[in-house]
Short mmCIF file of C-alpha atoms in Angstrom, two decimals:
data_model
loop_
_atom_site.label_atom_id
_atom_site.label_comp_id
_atom_site.label_asym_id
_atom_site.label_seq_id
_atom_site.Cartn_x
_atom_site.Cartn_y
_atom_site.Cartn_z
CA MET A 239 -33.80 -1.24 27.73
CA ILE A 240 -33.23 1.87 25.64
CA GLY A 241 -29.66 3.15 25.82
CA LYS A 242 -28.72 6.75 26.57
CA LEU A 243 -27.77 7.50 22.96
CA ASP A 244 -31.13 6.17 21.76
CA LEU A 245 -32.90 8.40 24.29
CA TYR A 246 -31.06 11.41 22.92
CA ARG A 247 -32.06 10.45 19.38
CA VAL A 248 -35.71 10.23 20.41
CA PHE A 249 -35.42 13.52 22.29
CA THR A 250 -33.98 15.28 19.23
CA VAL A 251 -36.74 14.01 16.93
CA VAL A 252 -39.44 15.03 19.41
CA ALA A 253 -37.87 18.49 19.73
CA LYS A 254 -37.84 18.92 15.96
CA ASN A 255 -41.49 17.86 15.63
CA ASN A 256 -42.84 19.51 18.80
CA SER A 257 -44.99 16.43 19.08
CA PHE A 258 -44.77 12.94 20.55
CA SER A 259 -47.14 11.52 17.96
CA ARG A 260 -45.30 12.94 14.92
CA ALA A 261 -41.98 11.85 16.39
CA ALA A 262 -43.40 8.36 16.92
CA LYS A 263 -44.24 8.15 13.19
CA ASP A 264 -40.75 9.30 12.18
CA LEU A 265 -39.14 6.81 14.57
CA TYR A 266 -41.52 3.92 13.78
CA MET A 267 -42.40 3.72 17.45
CA THR A 268 -45.68 3.93 19.35
CA GLN A 269 -46.61 7.24 20.96
CA PRO A 270 -46.64 5.70 24.48
CA ALA A 271 -43.12 4.34 23.88
CA VAL A 272 -41.88 7.82 22.88
CA SER A 273 -43.58 9.41 25.87
CA GLN A 274 -42.11 6.80 28.22
CA ALA A 275 -38.62 7.30 26.74
CA MET A 276 -38.79 11.06 27.36
CA MET A 277 -40.00 10.52 30.92
CA GLN A 278 -37.03 8.17 31.45
CA LEU A 279 -34.57 10.75 30.06
CA GLU A 280 -36.03 13.52 32.23
CA LYS A 281 -35.76 11.26 35.25
CA GLU A 282 -32.12 10.37 34.52
CA LEU A 283 -31.16 14.01 33.96
CA GLY A 284 -33.23 15.24 36.92
CA THR A 285 -34.88 18.03 34.94
CA ARG A 286 -37.99 18.70 32.86
CA LEU A 287 -37.20 18.96 29.14
CA PHE A 288 -40.69 19.57 27.66
CA ASN A 289 -43.70 21.70 28.34
CA ARG A 290 -46.64 19.39 27.60
CA THR A 291 -49.76 21.03 26.14
CA PRO A 292 -52.92 19.70 24.43
CA LYS A 293 -51.47 20.89 21.08
CA GLY A 294 -48.12 19.17 21.55
CA VAL A 295 -44.87 19.86 23.37
CA THR A 296 -42.38 22.70 23.52
CA LEU A 297 -38.87 22.72 24.89
CA THR A 298 -38.12 24.16 28.30
CA THR A 299 -35.08 26.37 28.77
CA GLU A 300 -33.13 23.27 29.86
CA GLY A 301 -34.53 21.35 26.91
CA ASN A 302 -33.39 24.02 24.45
CA LEU A 303 -29.89 23.93 25.90
CA LEU A 304 -29.73 20.14 25.65
CA TYR A 305 -31.11 20.20 22.10
CA GLU A 306 -28.30 22.44 20.86
CA TYR A 307 -25.76 19.84 21.95
CA THR A 308 -27.64 16.65 21.02
CA ASN A 309 -28.57 17.91 17.57
CA SER A 310 -24.94 18.85 16.88
CA ALA A 311 -23.55 15.62 18.34
CA LEU A 312 -25.96 13.36 16.48
CA GLY A 313 -25.25 15.28 13.28
CA LEU A 314 -21.54 14.55 13.73
CA ILE A 315 -22.27 10.88 14.40
CA ASP A 316 -24.40 10.66 11.25
CA ALA A 317 -21.65 12.38 9.25
CA GLY A 318 -19.11 9.97 10.68
CA GLU A 319 -21.27 6.99 9.69
CA GLU A 320 -21.65 8.38 6.17
CA LYS A 321 -17.90 8.90 5.90
CA LEU A 322 -17.31 5.36 7.15
CA LEU A 323 -19.70 4.08 4.51
CA GLU A 324 -17.76 6.00 1.87
CA PHE A 325 -14.56 4.30 3.02
CA LYS A 326 -16.30 0.94 2.95
CA ASN A 327 -17.54 1.56 -0.59
CA LEU A 328 -14.13 2.99 -1.60
CA THR A 329 -15.58 6.32 -2.70
CA THR A 330 -13.05 8.08 -0.53
CA GLY A 331 -9.85 7.23 1.31
CA GLN A 332 -6.12 6.92 0.84
CA LEU A 333 -3.66 4.19 -0.08
CA LYS A 334 -0.03 4.68 0.91
CA ILE A 335 2.58 2.53 -0.83
CA GLY A 336 6.30 2.26 -0.18
CA VAL A 337 8.32 1.37 -3.27
CA GLY A 338 11.64 2.04 -4.98
CA ASP A 339 11.97 3.82 -8.32
CA THR A 340 12.87 0.74 -10.34
CA ILE A 341 10.15 -1.55 -9.00
CA SER A 342 7.67 1.29 -9.38
CA ARG A 343 8.60 1.80 -13.01
CA PHE A 344 8.92 -1.80 -14.17
CA PHE A 345 6.50 -3.69 -11.93
CA LEU A 346 4.03 -1.49 -10.06
CA MET A 347 2.63 0.82 -12.75
CA PRO A 348 0.09 -1.59 -14.36
CA TYR A 349 -1.38 -2.38 -10.93
CA LEU A 350 -1.61 1.28 -9.99
CA GLU A 351 -3.37 1.98 -13.28
CA ALA A 352 -5.87 -0.83 -12.67
CA PHE A 353 -6.55 0.30 -9.10
CA HIS A 354 -7.00 3.95 -10.08
CA THR A 355 -9.40 2.96 -12.86
CA MET A 356 -11.53 0.95 -10.44
CA TYR A 357 -11.33 3.39 -7.51
CA PRO A 358 -10.61 6.87 -8.91
CA ASN A 359 -11.55 8.65 -5.66
CA ILE A 360 -8.90 6.89 -3.57
CA LYS A 361 -5.87 9.15 -3.12
CA LEU A 362 -2.59 7.39 -3.88
CA GLN A 363 0.54 8.36 -1.98
CA MET A 364 3.95 6.91 -2.86
CA LEU A 365 6.93 6.91 -0.51
CA ASN A 366 10.27 6.11 -2.08
CA GLY A 367 13.01 4.09 -0.37
CA THR A 368 15.21 1.03 -0.30
CA THR A 369 13.80 -2.29 0.92
CA SER A 370 15.05 -1.75 4.49
CA GLU A 371 13.68 1.79 4.51
CA ILE A 372 10.31 0.60 3.19
CA CYS A 373 10.11 -2.05 5.92
CA ASN A 374 10.65 0.71 8.47
CA PHE A 375 7.95 2.82 6.78
CA ILE A 376 5.52 -0.08 7.20
CA LYS A 377 6.37 -0.58 10.88
CA SER A 378 6.01 3.13 11.65
CA GLY A 379 2.64 3.31 9.87
CA GLU A 380 3.87 5.68 7.18
CA VAL A 381 2.72 3.30 4.43
CA ASP A 382 0.11 0.54 4.22
CA ILE A 383 1.97 -1.75 1.82
CA GLY A 384 5.51 -2.09 0.56
CA LEU A 385 6.72 -3.43 -2.79
CA CYS A 386 10.25 -4.69 -2.20
CA ASN A 387 13.14 -6.80 -3.33
CA PHE A 388 13.10 -10.15 -1.55
CA PRO A 389 14.41 -11.95 0.42
CA ILE A 390 13.31 -10.22 3.62
CA GLU A 391 13.81 -11.78 7.04
CA ASP A 392 11.27 -10.17 9.36
CA GLN A 393 8.73 -12.12 11.41
CA THR A 394 6.48 -9.08 11.87
CA LEU A 395 5.75 -8.76 8.15
CA GLN A 396 3.41 -10.70 5.91
CA LEU A 397 5.38 -11.45 2.74
CA THR A 398 3.89 -12.37 -0.63
CA ALA A 399 6.22 -13.05 -3.54
CA CYS A 400 4.81 -11.71 -6.82
CA THR A 401 7.33 -12.30 -9.57
CA GLU A 402 10.81 -13.77 -10.02
CA VAL A 403 13.73 -11.75 -11.33
CA GLN A 404 17.23 -12.66 -12.43
CA ASP A 405 20.42 -10.79 -11.55
CA ILE A 406 22.92 -10.74 -14.41
CA PHE A 407 26.15 -9.02 -15.42
CA VAL A 408 26.24 -6.77 -18.49
CA CYS A 409 28.76 -4.65 -20.36
CA GLY A 410 28.95 -1.99 -23.04
CA GLU A 411 30.68 -1.99 -26.40
CA LYS A 412 34.19 -1.78 -24.90
CA TYR A 413 33.86 -5.17 -23.18
CA LYS A 414 31.65 -6.77 -25.84
CA THR A 415 34.12 -9.59 -26.58
CA LEU A 416 33.57 -10.93 -23.05
CA ALA A 417 30.01 -11.84 -24.00
CA SER A 418 31.24 -14.55 -26.36
CA ASN A 419 32.76 -16.67 -23.58
CA SER A 420 31.54 -18.27 -20.37
CA LEU A 421 33.04 -16.47 -17.40
CA ARG A 422 33.66 -17.58 -13.85
CA PHE A 423 32.78 -15.18 -11.07
CA GLU A 424 36.45 -14.81 -10.21
CA GLU A 425 37.18 -13.51 -13.69
CA LEU A 426 34.79 -10.60 -13.20
CA LEU A 427 37.11 -9.24 -10.52
CA LYS A 428 39.65 -8.35 -13.23
CA PHE A 429 37.37 -5.60 -14.48
CA PRO A 430 35.85 -2.45 -12.93
CA LEU A 431 32.57 -3.44 -11.30
CA ILE A 432 29.42 -1.34 -11.15
CA PHE A 433 26.88 -2.18 -8.44
CA LEU A 434 23.99 -0.59 -6.62
CA GLU A 435 24.83 0.94 -3.24
CA LYS A 436 25.44 -1.39 -0.29
CA LYS A 437 22.09 -0.73 1.40
CA SER A 438 20.22 -2.03 -1.65
CA ASN A 439 18.60 -5.40 -0.96
CA SER A 440 19.36 -6.68 -4.45
CA ARG A 441 23.03 -5.74 -3.98
CA LYS A 442 23.11 -7.60 -0.65
CA TYR A 443 21.56 -10.67 -2.26
CA VAL A 444 24.14 -10.88 -5.04
CA GLU A 445 27.02 -10.01 -2.73
CA ASN A 446 26.02 -12.70 -0.23
CA TYR A 447 25.69 -15.30 -2.95
CA LEU A 448 29.09 -14.48 -4.40
CA PHE A 449 30.56 -14.69 -0.90
CA THR A 450 29.28 -18.28 -0.59
CA ARG A 451 31.23 -19.00 -3.78
CA GLY A 452 34.38 -17.54 -2.28
CA VAL A 453 34.20 -14.30 -4.26
CA HIS A 454 34.54 -10.95 -2.47
CA ILE A 455 33.64 -7.91 -4.54
CA GLU A 456 34.92 -4.35 -4.21
CA PRO A 457 33.03 -2.33 -6.85
CA GLU A 458 34.62 0.73 -8.37
CA PHE A 459 31.18 2.31 -8.65
CA GLU A 460 28.33 2.08 -6.14
CA LEU A 461 25.25 3.90 -7.38
CA GLY A 462 21.86 4.87 -6.02
CA SER A 463 19.64 3.80 -8.91
CA HIS A 464 19.34 0.93 -11.36
CA ASP A 465 19.10 3.37 -14.27
CA LEU A 466 22.47 4.87 -13.34
CA VAL A 467 24.04 1.41 -13.20
CA LEU A 468 22.77 0.75 -16.73
CA GLU A 469 24.07 4.08 -18.00
CA PHE A 470 27.49 3.63 -16.42
CA ALA A 471 27.77 0.23 -18.11
CA ARG A 472 26.62 1.67 -21.44
CA SER A 473 29.33 4.31 -21.09
CA ASN A 474 31.93 1.54 -20.84
CA LEU A 475 32.91 2.34 -17.26
CA GLY A 476 32.91 -1.31 -16.26
CA ILE A 477 30.93 -4.52 -15.81
CA ALA A 478 27.55 -3.96 -14.17
CA CYS A 479 25.31 -6.17 -12.07
CA VAL A 480 21.69 -5.49 -13.04
CA THR A 481 18.25 -7.05 -12.92
CA LYS A 482 17.56 -8.65 -16.30
CA GLU A 483 13.82 -7.94 -16.29
CA PHE A 484 14.52 -4.24 -15.73
CA SER A 485 17.21 -4.06 -18.41
CA LYS A 486 15.42 -5.58 -21.40
CA ASP A 487 15.24 -2.35 -23.37
CA TYR A 488 19.02 -1.83 -23.17
CA LEU A 489 19.67 -5.45 -24.14
CA LYS A 490 17.12 -5.46 -26.96
CA ARG A 491 18.53 -2.25 -28.49
CA GLY A 492 22.09 -3.56 -28.30
CA LEU A 493 23.20 -0.87 -25.87
CA LEU A 494 24.36 -3.54 -23.41
CA TYR A 495 25.44 -7.16 -23.69
CA GLU A 496 24.63 -9.90 -21.22
CA LEU A 497 27.64 -11.89 -20.04
CA THR A 498 27.39 -15.65 -19.89
CA LEU A 499 28.48 -17.07 -16.54
CA THR A 500 29.50 -20.63 -15.78
CA ASP A 501 27.10 -20.46 -12.82
CA SER A 502 24.00 -18.31 -12.84
CA ILE A 503 22.98 -16.35 -9.77
CA PRO A 504 19.79 -17.96 -8.36
CA THR A 505 16.61 -16.06 -9.10
CA ARG A 506 14.97 -14.00 -6.37
CA SER A 507 11.56 -12.42 -5.98
CA ILE A 508 9.85 -9.07 -5.87
CA GLY A 509 6.82 -8.98 -3.63
CA MET A 510 4.42 -7.25 -1.27
CA CYS A 511 4.85 -6.84 2.45
CA TYR A 512 2.68 -5.45 5.23
CA LEU A 513 2.29 -5.85 8.98
CA LYS A 514 0.82 -9.12 10.22
CA SER A 515 -0.57 -7.56 13.39
CA VAL A 516 -2.48 -4.67 11.79
CA PRO A 517 -5.53 -5.25 9.56
CA LEU A 518 -5.21 -3.67 6.13
CA SER A 519 -7.56 -0.86 5.17
CA ARG A 520 -10.25 -1.72 2.64
CA ALA A 521 -8.35 0.19 -0.04
CA ALA A 522 -5.15 -1.72 0.73
CA LEU A 523 -7.02 -5.05 0.67
CA LYS A 524 -8.43 -4.26 -2.77
CA PHE A 525 -4.99 -3.30 -4.04
CA VAL A 526 -3.57 -6.61 -2.78
CA GLU A 527 -6.44 -8.46 -4.48
CA ILE A 528 -5.69 -6.73 -7.80
CA ILE A 529 -2.03 -7.75 -7.70
CA GLU A 530 -2.84 -11.32 -6.65
CA HIS A 531 -5.51 -11.65 -9.35
CA LYS A 532 -3.24 -10.36 -12.10
CA GLN A 533 -0.37 -12.56 -10.93
CA GLU A 534 -2.65 -15.59 -11.02
CA ARG A 535 -3.71 -14.73 -14.57
CA LYS A 536 -0.07 -14.40 -15.61
CA ARG A 537 0.72 -17.75 -13.98
CA LEU A 538 -2.07 -19.44 -15.95
CA ASN A 539 -1.19 -17.56 -19.14
CA PRO A 540 2.46 -16.39 -19.19
CA ARG A 541 1.84 -14.35 -22.36
CA ILE A 542 -0.25 -11.87 -20.36
CA ILE A 543 1.84 -8.77 -19.68
CA LYS A 544 -0.73 -6.67 -17.84
#
């Protein structure tokens, strides 16, 4: 049985052709099938839509009125299908990512570059925040994917660890002599400490670990960015807790010195997170695939940087 929408499609084609036979050719239907469909539509609507003549058909007043609406509606449906196809083929769309400044700069950029090269018509939108803020962005639908500092304890999120990082303590020239000895955590308390702000997930991780070792920290400086922590340490304002992988340039250039600890802080991860209950958009799925593919290549060949 032909559905109502199909009847309207047939009606619109007949109206454009002013002929059942020409409409039948366009629709790949038989002429009797087209004629029967129009009789069914007229019966359902309780009105005559066509004037039938030996030369073809013309629209009645009621038919003209209906045609204005069906032609517009079907045009919108066709446009919607085309737009959906564009999304499917990734020739249009948007990808919204939640990420902090440091992870964006030191981890995310190569993946963004690869994605933009492959899908240049996808609009990228970045929303900055801490890990807890990014998790809230995901839950509220403000972003599709988050790149965060792990660990994260949230059963509603799908978590995928991407790379391991190491938290270390560093100092500037003033405290350089400390780098020649192995230090216990307790000894760090003798010096001014520089940490990220309390709401930072990496700060919480280090603070919680030190607490398990009986060490309670009260930093003199609590800053909002990793770059500021590095600069404060370089300016000899104290001993700073930083992420080693994000501090390599300072260490390589001799602007900062890594302190040797009797016990290293366990490594943690940086990874992706998104809602378990909501399917990812096609653009988001492709972005996840790019990260997973590159991470697999790096695992098989650690010398690969990008």
